[in-house]
């Protein structure tokens, strides 16, 4: 809690510091500008006054004395003394540093000093005829044109910092008869500036102080309002970080911070809706997983039943093959009997009787074989129906897997959106970012499990379809066996007819014996074919049984994956339940 207070006070101090510095700088700038303005105003005023003094002094000078001095240029002349006394008096009255008058000498382009307005006891005065120079040529040109000129501040090695004003001395008719120059030291300007500045400060400082006080008061009010809005936002984000999504941030200001408060409420509402969607999706995922478990258990049971049925078919096929081999052996014995009939005609009657017995036995065995073949056909058809039903169940399981894959995709989208919202939330969204990351990993694991389930189901459906094709082949084989057995029965009937006519047709015994040999050979071929078909049926049945066992293993794996998916959905539900969201009736 102390760390939180320190952070808040740090923000408040920073705001006060940021807002107070510009106010202090503005106050200092106002004082500095006031000082500079007074200094410039003092200088401008003094320059104007000096220029006005030069113009008025030029008007007050005795024009006749100036003309006479130009005619008789000498320091000993009364005109020189009169003009010097007059300039000295005006200098003393005006308080200027130095005053002198000079005129344009026609000798060349030189300027010569005529009268120096210094005191008579001033040994450093400039004597008559001393050369006069101007810092800027523009000043001399403007004087020649009859203008009054005031120079900028200059520094003289003898007289220090000063400025000068020059004006022409004109006769009554406007003719320039000389020039007057007045030099004023900057010390007088400084004296005026030092007297004026305190007065200005007495006026400006209270005004600036009042403005600063009003600004600081406004700054404190605005800062407190901003900090109040920041506290509301901070408290809201802290509760959101603790998992409370029912909190709302109060909007105090209507600036960018107020907009952030509103956006925070929208973010919390969006996060709440996402958590509700995640809870709903996890429930759906959990239910789908349970359905897959139930379906796989039923499929496993059917697969086990199919495996047992196939084993029975294999046993019957093996017995059928054994019986067919026995029939082949009996047929061989019949051939031997026919050979004996051919070689021993006198035993013809006994042989015919024995033939009738053999015929009855063969007929009985063929009828038994026919009945077994029909039973095998019925069982194979039943297994075929079971195979079709198992195929439909597998396709339903594949459809359920596709539905679960859609749910996983929705979960991935929700996780991605949650990560974006968490990154926008900054430090406050770190807790929710972890949940979003776990949701993304859960969705990836679920997607991998669903792909494995789809592969297993696809392999399962393919094997069942192959098993159905093999069942169709078995049915065709059994049908062919029935036909062959029927032919055998017909042959046996012929043998019966021959045996009944043996006594009446003794003359045709040899021919009948030959025909019986042919019939026996045909029976042998049919029996051999039947035995081969029975062996093939037994082999295919064993293959189908092996496929059924593989299918059972695949279904067990599917059941394990479904249980794993159920566990993952429970974990997702548990993570989502950690957040408190608003109920639908609110």
XYZ file of C-alpha atoms in Angstrom:
586
model
C 0.000 0.000 0.000
C 2.902 2.350 0.758
C 4.343 1.808 -2.698
C 1.005 2.788 -4.240
C 0.916 6.028 -2.195
C 4.459 6.841 -3.257
C 3.539 6.388 -6.896
C 0.487 8.633 -6.502
C 2.455 11.374 -4.723
C 5.134 11.084 -7.371
C 2.579 11.730 -10.108
C 1.105 14.654 -8.184
C 4.548 16.177 -7.600
C 5.409 15.750 -11.268
C 2.197 17.488 -12.350
C 2.794 20.385 -9.928
C 6.406 20.589 -11.035
C 5.492 20.561 -14.738
C 2.765 23.208 -14.315
C 4.673 25.416 -11.850
C 7.866 25.732 -13.885
C 6.142 27.450 -16.862
C 4.424 29.867 -14.469
C 7.732 30.743 -12.806
C 9.407 31.073 -16.188
C 6.589 33.309 -17.400
C 6.926 35.500 -14.274
C 10.701 35.775 -14.749
C 10.222 36.530 -18.446
C 7.697 39.245 -17.580
C 10.144 40.871 -15.132
C 13.014 40.535 -17.581
C 10.872 41.919 -20.419
C 9.762 44.774 -18.184
C 13.359 45.585 -17.338
C 14.424 45.420 -20.989
C 11.440 47.470 -22.127
C 12.132 50.189 -19.522
C 15.780 50.226 -20.512
C 14.928 50.570 -24.204
C 12.227 53.119 -23.435
C 14.659 55.136 -21.335
C 17.226 55.061 -24.124
C 14.655 55.989 -26.775
C 13.315 58.797 -24.591
C 16.778 60.155 -23.958
C 17.625 59.977 -27.658
C 14.469 61.863 -28.566
C 15.099 64.399 -25.835
C 18.712 64.809 -26.966
C 17.602 65.236 -30.553
C 14.955 67.805 -29.513
C 17.573 69.572 -27.411
C 19.914 69.773 -30.396
C 17.184 71.196 -32.646
C 16.047 73.772 -30.036
C 19.644 74.745 -29.219
C 20.362 75.281 -32.927
C 17.366 77.601 -33.078
C 18.502 79.599 -29.997
C 22.048 80.241 -31.179
C 22.940 83.713 -32.413
C 22.933 83.358 -36.192
C 24.889 86.594 -36.713
C 27.668 85.367 -34.408
C 27.828 82.121 -36.354
C 28.104 83.985 -39.631
C 30.745 86.328 -38.220
C 32.752 83.389 -36.867
C 32.630 81.786 -40.280
C 33.964 85.024 -41.732
C 36.645 85.551 -39.034
C 37.530 82.062 -37.773
C 39.583 82.545 -34.567
C 39.360 81.514 -30.945
C 40.249 85.107 -29.975
C 37.260 86.584 -31.670
C 34.343 87.812 -29.626
C 31.930 85.671 -31.693
C 33.833 82.509 -30.674
C 33.746 83.481 -27.005
C 30.090 84.404 -27.195
C 29.085 81.133 -28.831
C 31.243 79.095 -26.427
C 29.698 80.805 -23.397
C 26.247 80.228 -24.821
C 26.919 76.498 -25.542
C 28.506 75.990 -22.103
C 25.495 77.585 -20.423
C 23.061 75.380 -22.408
C 25.187 72.321 -21.596
C 25.118 73.060 -17.910
C 21.406 73.724 -17.962
C 20.614 70.519 -19.907
C 23.094 68.332 -18.022
C 24.653 66.938 -21.188
C 28.139 65.524 -21.081
C 29.628 67.522 -23.918
C 28.394 70.059 -26.477
C 30.150 71.456 -29.504
C 29.375 73.196 -32.782
C 31.143 72.826 -36.048
C 30.688 73.971 -39.596
C 31.458 72.593 -43.010
C 34.783 73.870 -44.324
C 35.029 74.356 -48.061
C 38.575 73.148 -48.037
C 38.265 69.651 -49.439
C 35.789 67.221 -47.851
C 37.070 67.634 -44.292
C 34.934 68.524 -41.302
C 36.479 71.070 -38.972
C 35.465 71.941 -35.417
C 34.449 75.573 -34.921
C 33.411 75.988 -31.281
C 33.750 73.496 -28.400
C 31.085 73.930 -25.701
C 33.410 72.802 -22.918
C 34.093 74.933 -19.821
C 36.806 77.537 -20.062
C 38.895 75.798 -17.447
C 38.655 72.464 -19.268
C 42.109 71.740 -20.541
C 40.926 68.825 -22.640
C 38.619 70.878 -24.840
C 38.973 70.542 -28.580
C 40.648 73.580 -30.142
C 39.329 75.468 -33.115
C 39.887 73.660 -36.441
C 40.190 70.173 -34.946
C 39.122 67.475 -37.416
C 35.717 65.866 -36.846
C 35.008 62.279 -37.950
C 31.785 60.246 -38.079
C 31.514 56.543 -37.324
C 29.157 56.019 -40.248
C 29.356 57.813 -43.587
C 25.546 57.812 -43.698
C 25.499 60.332 -40.810
C 27.604 62.828 -42.763
C 25.486 62.354 -45.911
C 22.247 62.984 -44.042
C 23.722 66.106 -42.392
C 24.683 67.469 -45.807
C 21.030 66.992 -46.840
C 19.877 69.066 -43.845
C 18.497 66.227 -41.693
C 18.753 65.817 -37.927
C 20.568 62.602 -37.039
C 20.795 60.663 -33.731
C 23.389 57.898 -33.591
C 23.248 54.593 -31.827
C 25.179 53.886 -28.661
C 28.915 53.981 -29.250
C 31.956 53.552 -27.042
C 34.634 56.212 -27.070
C 38.032 55.419 -25.482
C 38.050 58.847 -23.817
C 34.401 59.572 -23.086
C 33.066 56.017 -22.595
C 29.640 54.818 -23.749
C 27.475 57.544 -25.265
C 25.239 58.552 -28.171
C 25.159 61.778 -30.223
C 22.594 63.992 -31.984
C 23.541 66.222 -34.950
C 21.389 68.954 -36.483
C 22.109 71.674 -39.049
C 22.167 75.351 -37.991
C 20.074 77.277 -40.489
C 19.804 80.976 -41.210
C 16.446 82.737 -41.416
C 16.300 81.991 -45.131
C 16.980 78.267 -44.533
C 20.628 78.305 -45.515
C 22.862 75.956 -43.525
C 25.510 78.031 -41.805
C 26.885 75.322 -39.501
C 26.133 72.143 -37.603
C 25.466 71.478 -33.917
C 26.359 68.231 -32.208
C 25.390 67.100 -28.685
C 27.013 64.081 -27.046
C 25.189 62.439 -24.115
C 26.726 59.850 -21.809
C 24.876 56.576 -21.235
C 25.250 57.202 -17.516
C 22.337 59.611 -17.712
C 20.247 56.946 -19.383
C 21.228 54.477 -16.644
C 20.251 57.017 -14.014
C 16.807 57.417 -15.552
C 16.503 53.631 -15.952
C 17.414 53.037 -12.299
C 14.792 55.513 -11.166
C 12.080 54.174 -13.450
C 12.660 50.428 -12.930
C 11.617 50.271 -9.222
C 8.445 52.159 -10.055
C 7.690 49.709 -12.798
C 8.447 46.745 -10.558
C 6.093 48.112 -7.893
C 3.357 47.979 -10.490
C 4.303 44.798 -12.359
C 5.272 42.494 -9.453
C 1.856 42.640 -7.697
C 0.097 42.006 -11.010
C 2.400 39.078 -11.806
C 1.986 37.742 -8.252
C -1.800 37.863 -8.512
C -1.651 36.125 -11.894
C 0.673 33.446 -10.462
C -1.567 32.885 -7.434
C -4.658 32.584 -9.637
C -2.773 30.264 -12.002
C -1.485 28.099 -9.137
C -4.988 27.838 -7.669
C -6.390 26.829 -11.060
C -3.482 24.421 -11.475
C -4.213 22.802 -8.090
C -7.899 22.398 -8.931
C -7.188 20.950 -12.371
C -4.436 18.692 -11.000
C -6.661 17.347 -8.239
C -9.407 16.642 -10.756
C -6.930 14.854 -13.040
C -5.488 12.843 -10.138
C -8.994 11.890 -9.020
C -9.737 10.567 -12.501
C -6.382 8.729 -12.517
C -7.182 7.140 -9.129
C -10.538 5.884 -10.437
C -8.871 4.362 -13.497
C -6.063 2.875 -11.369
C -8.479 1.295 -8.874
C -10.548 -0.140 -11.725
C -7.493 -1.714 -13.374
C -6.281 -3.144 -10.048
C -9.639 -4.868 -9.478
C -9.620 -6.132 -13.063
C -6.122 -7.538 -12.456
C -7.546 -9.341 -9.391
C -10.222 -10.968 -11.617
C -13.177 -8.665 -10.837
C -14.836 -7.776 -14.149
C -17.955 -6.253 -12.553
C -16.230 -2.980 -11.638
C -16.692 0.279 -13.581
C -14.544 3.404 -13.670
C -16.279 6.674 -12.780
C -15.787 9.461 -15.340
C -14.839 12.714 -13.597
C -13.271 14.726 -16.409
C -14.367 15.069 -20.004
C -10.939 15.243 -21.580
C -8.592 12.497 -22.771
C -8.472 10.983 -19.255
C -12.262 10.814 -19.242
C -12.135 9.088 -22.607
C -9.571 6.634 -21.176
C -11.979 5.960 -18.281
C -14.775 5.250 -20.770
C -12.472 3.066 -22.865
C -11.465 1.192 -19.683
C -15.136 0.446 -18.987
C -15.573 -0.735 -22.570
C -12.461 -2.931 -22.250
C -13.739 -4.463 -18.982
C -17.138 -5.092 -20.581
C -15.495 -6.708 -23.625
C -13.304 -8.866 -21.364
C -16.411 -9.883 -19.381
C -18.207 -10.873 -22.590
C -15.149 -12.875 -23.696
C -15.009 -14.718 -20.368
C -18.739 -15.537 -20.655
C -18.157 -16.797 -24.211
C -15.183 -18.848 -23.028
C -17.258 -20.393 -20.256
C -20.040 -21.220 -22.706
C -17.567 -22.615 -25.247
C -15.791 -24.701 -22.609
C -19.143 -26.169 -21.524
C -19.940 -27.023 -25.145
C -16.461 -28.500 -25.586
C -16.854 -30.550 -22.420
C -20.234 -31.894 -23.552
C -18.844 -32.729 -27.003
C -15.920 -34.550 -25.386
C -18.271 -36.593 -23.250
C -20.311 -37.442 -26.366
C -17.134 -38.570 -28.110
C -16.268 -40.766 -25.113
C -19.724 -42.361 -25.184
C -19.552 -42.841 -28.957
C -16.080 -44.379 -28.820
C -17.127 -46.765 -26.046
C -20.098 -47.893 -28.174
C -17.842 -48.236 -31.195
C -15.348 -50.231 -29.133
C -18.105 -52.580 -28.008
C -19.319 -53.064 -31.593
C -15.734 -53.670 -32.728
C -15.279 -56.365 -30.113
C -18.551 -57.993 -31.219
C -17.366 -57.809 -34.819
C -14.057 -59.407 -33.889
C -15.809 -62.302 -32.144
C -18.167 -62.753 -35.119
C -15.236 -62.783 -37.526
C -13.530 -65.397 -35.398
C -16.633 -67.562 -35.591
C -16.716 -67.102 -39.378
C -13.077 -68.164 -39.550
C -13.819 -71.302 -37.514
C -16.811 -72.167 -39.743
C -14.739 -71.572 -42.875
C -12.036 -73.868 -41.514
C -14.592 -76.585 -40.796
C -16.057 -76.090 -44.255
C -12.633 -76.528 -45.797
C -12.082 -79.720 -43.784
C -15.455 -81.074 -44.889
C -14.700 -80.217 -48.490
C -11.390 -82.078 -48.261
C -13.245 -85.055 -46.841
C -15.685 -84.837 -49.763
C -12.713 -84.838 -52.110
C -11.429 -87.973 -50.435
C -14.842 -89.606 -50.752
C -14.927 -88.631 -54.394
C -11.581 -90.368 -54.815
C -12.965 -93.444 -53.198
C -15.899 -93.224 -55.611
C -13.464 -93.215 -58.503
C -11.781 -96.274 -57.175
C -15.143 -97.948 -56.943
C -15.928 -97.088 -60.535
C -12.601 -98.530 -61.563
C -13.449 -101.702 -59.783
C -16.865 -101.741 -61.520
C -15.163 -101.451 -64.878
C -12.702 -104.241 -64.114
C -15.115 -106.462 -62.274
C -18.410 -106.611 -64.088
C -19.568 -109.631 -62.142
C -19.539 -107.435 -59.012
C -21.675 -104.894 -60.833
C -24.769 -105.387 -58.721
C -22.958 -105.133 -55.431
C -21.058 -102.126 -56.711
C -24.329 -100.478 -57.800
C -25.764 -101.053 -54.349
C -22.599 -99.650 -52.797
C -22.877 -96.757 -55.201
C -26.386 -96.029 -53.966
C -25.075 -95.956 -50.412
C -22.227 -93.708 -51.410
C -24.680 -91.488 -53.313
C -26.869 -91.149 -50.252
C -23.886 -90.305 -48.102
C -22.592 -87.751 -50.630
C -26.055 -86.216 -50.981
C -26.353 -85.938 -47.201
C -22.913 -84.343 -46.893
C -23.600 -81.934 -49.754
C -26.887 -80.917 -48.216
C -25.089 -80.363 -44.922
C -22.415 -78.378 -46.768
C -25.131 -76.351 -48.521
C -26.780 -75.594 -45.184
C -23.432 -74.531 -43.704
C -22.791 -72.299 -46.723
C -26.174 -70.622 -46.303
C -25.489 -70.079 -42.619
C -22.120 -68.561 -43.543
C -23.849 -66.273 -46.053
C -26.336 -65.127 -43.397
C -23.536 -64.437 -40.943
C -21.523 -62.562 -43.553
C -24.592 -60.436 -44.426
C -25.112 -59.728 -40.747
C -21.460 -58.733 -40.437
C -21.890 -56.548 -43.529
C -24.840 -54.747 -41.889
C -22.740 -54.320 -38.759
C -19.901 -52.953 -40.903
C -22.259 -50.403 -42.504
C -23.560 -49.391 -39.068
C -19.984 -49.066 -37.811
C -19.143 -46.905 -40.849
C -22.075 -44.567 -40.059
C -20.983 -44.341 -36.412
C -17.428 -43.513 -37.504
C -18.709 -40.781 -39.814
C -20.836 -39.384 -36.996
C -17.725 -39.379 -34.800
C -15.831 -37.581 -37.612
C -18.626 -34.986 -37.793
C -18.401 -34.507 -34.040
C -14.631 -34.065 -34.455
C -15.285 -31.332 -37.048
C -17.675 -29.602 -34.620
C -15.030 -29.808 -31.909
C -12.461 -28.417 -34.364
C -14.788 -25.450 -34.987
C -15.027 -24.914 -31.245
C -11.220 -25.063 -31.006
C -10.931 -22.439 -33.753
C -13.356 -20.196 -31.843
C -11.249 -20.745 -28.731
C -8.097 -19.723 -30.671
C -9.857 -16.566 -31.908
C -10.978 -15.763 -28.364
C -7.421 -16.335 -27.084
C -5.989 -14.043 -29.783
C -8.504 -11.285 -29.001
C -7.813 -11.687 -25.282
C -4.048 -11.303 -25.944
C -4.694 -8.095 -27.936
C -6.870 -6.657 -25.174
C -4.297 -7.682 -22.555
C -1.483 -5.968 -24.520
C -3.604 -2.814 -24.796
C -4.170 -2.890 -21.046
C -0.396 -2.752 -20.457
C 0.745 -3.649 -16.943
C -2.831 -4.126 -15.777
C -3.466 -6.808 -18.409
C -0.522 -9.090 -17.522
C -2.719 -11.435 -15.461
C -5.242 -11.764 -18.214
C -2.432 -12.194 -20.775
C -1.340 -15.368 -18.908
C -4.889 -16.714 -19.124
C -5.013 -15.832 -22.834
C -1.678 -17.628 -23.336
C -2.958 -20.732 -21.528
C -6.128 -20.614 -23.639
C -4.023 -20.422 -26.808
C -1.910 -23.428 -25.742
C -5.065 -25.330 -24.800
C -6.587 -24.556 -28.203
C -3.389 -25.711 -29.948
C -3.323 -28.978 -27.970
C -7.037 -29.495 -28.688
C -6.457 -28.840 -32.408
C -3.612 -31.399 -32.466
C -5.800 -33.943 -30.652
C -8.691 -33.355 -33.075
C -6.365 -33.812 -36.060
C -5.144 -37.109 -34.581
C -8.777 -38.151 -34.005
C -9.660 -37.243 -37.603
C -6.719 -39.285 -38.903
C -7.692 -42.269 -36.748
C -11.356 -42.034 -37.812
C -10.368 -41.692 -41.479
C -8.183 -44.797 -41.210
C -10.994 -46.536 -39.341
C -13.604 -45.702 -42.010
C -11.208 -46.794 -44.772
C -10.552 -50.147 -43.089
C -14.282 -50.707 -42.524
C -14.964 -49.954 -46.186
C -12.258 -52.433 -47.170
C -13.820 -54.967 -44.816
C -17.231 -54.335 -46.483
C -15.679 -55.012 -49.873
C -14.215 -58.244 -48.534
C -17.646 -59.182 -47.139
C -19.130 -58.609 -50.598
C -16.497 -60.894 -52.063
C -17.235 -63.510 -49.382
C -20.962 -63.361 -50.188
C -20.201 -63.835 -53.887
C -17.942 -66.753 -53.024
C -20.604 -68.350 -50.825
C -23.192 -67.897 -53.596
C -20.820 -69.593 -55.994
C -20.351 -72.376 -53.439
C -24.111 -72.860 -53.228
C -24.317 -73.078 -56.978
C -21.463 -75.559 -57.054
C -23.059 -77.661 -54.297
C -26.345 -77.603 -56.215
C -24.489 -78.882 -59.225
C -22.952 -81.565 -57.054
C -26.400 -82.589 -55.843
C -27.585 -82.753 -59.424
C -24.597 -84.943 -60.233
C -25.416 -87.175 -57.304
C -29.006 -87.461 -58.615
C -27.604 -88.573 -61.928
C -25.525 -91.160 -60.115
C -28.708 -92.341 -58.430
C -30.492 -92.661 -61.751
C -27.551 -94.542 -63.204
C -27.448 -96.908 -60.226
C -31.186 -97.663 -60.620
C -30.756 -98.401 -64.293
C -27.584 -100.454 -63.800
C -29.363 -103.750 -63.838
C -31.470 -102.841 -66.871
C -28.560 -101.324 -68.794
C -25.742 -103.739 -68.098
C -24.694 -103.534 -71.712
C -23.942 -99.924 -71.306
C -21.917 -100.457 -68.165
C -18.632 -99.452 -69.738
C -20.102 -96.283 -71.183
C -21.797 -95.406 -67.919
C -18.596 -96.133 -66.069
C -16.811 -93.684 -68.359
C -19.510 -91.072 -67.797
C -19.271 -91.611 -64.065
C -15.512 -91.073 -64.308
C -16.184 -87.759 -66.021
C -18.789 -86.788 -63.452
C -16.376 -87.728 -60.667
C -13.678 -85.567 -62.249
C -16.103 -82.627 -62.408
C -17.070 -83.191 -58.805
C -13.401 -83.224 -57.853
C -12.872 -79.897 -59.591
C -15.904 -78.390 -57.854
C -14.798 -79.728 -54.502
C -11.271 -78.477 -54.995
C -12.641 -75.063 -55.933
C -14.929 -75.125 -52.904
C -11.995 -76.039 -50.635
C -9.876 -73.255 -52.105
C -12.727 -70.773 -51.667
C -13.204 -71.913 -48.056
C -9.496 -71.457 -47.375
C -9.619 -67.988 -48.937
C -12.668 -67.180 -46.855
C -10.819 -68.278 -43.703
C -7.761 -66.186 -44.675
C -9.837 -63.084 -45.439
C -11.761 -63.552 -42.224
C -8.492 -63.608 -40.297
C -7.407 -60.401 -42.089
C -10.726 -58.756 -41.250
C -10.322 -59.910 -37.647
C -6.854 -58.340 -37.527
C -8.292 -55.123 -38.991
C -11.031 -55.208 -36.361
C -8.402 -55.517 -33.652
C -6.524 -52.542 -35.092
C -9.794 -50.662 -35.216
C -10.389 -51.504 -31.554
C -6.945 -50.115 -30.689
C -7.717 -46.957 -32.699
C -11.043 -46.554 -30.900
C -9.271 -46.942 -27.562
C -6.813 -44.223 -28.583
C -9.760 -42.040 -29.666
C -11.380 -42.625 -26.276
C -8.150 -41.602 -24.503
C -7.921 -38.455 -26.654
C -11.562 -37.649 -25.880
C -10.907 -38.027 -22.158
C -7.844 -35.784 -22.502
C -10.011 -33.233 -24.337
C -12.529 -33.413 -21.473
C -9.726 -32.697 -18.982
C -8.522 -29.747 -21.049
C -12.062 -28.331 -21.263
C -12.396 -28.667 -17.491
C -9.120 -26.764 -17.046
C -10.379 -24.050 -19.402
C -13.612 -23.830 -17.445
C -11.661 -23.591 -14.163
C -9.482 -20.721 -15.475
C -12.534 -18.867 -16.802
C -14.370 -19.267 -13.472
C -11.581 -17.315 -11.746
C -13.055 -14.100 -13.205
C -16.129 -12.458 -11.753
C -18.462 -11.228 -14.474
C -21.887 -9.674 -14.487
C -24.802 -12.088 -14.672
C -27.213 -11.948 -17.618
C -30.102 -10.556 -15.495
C -27.971 -7.563 -14.549
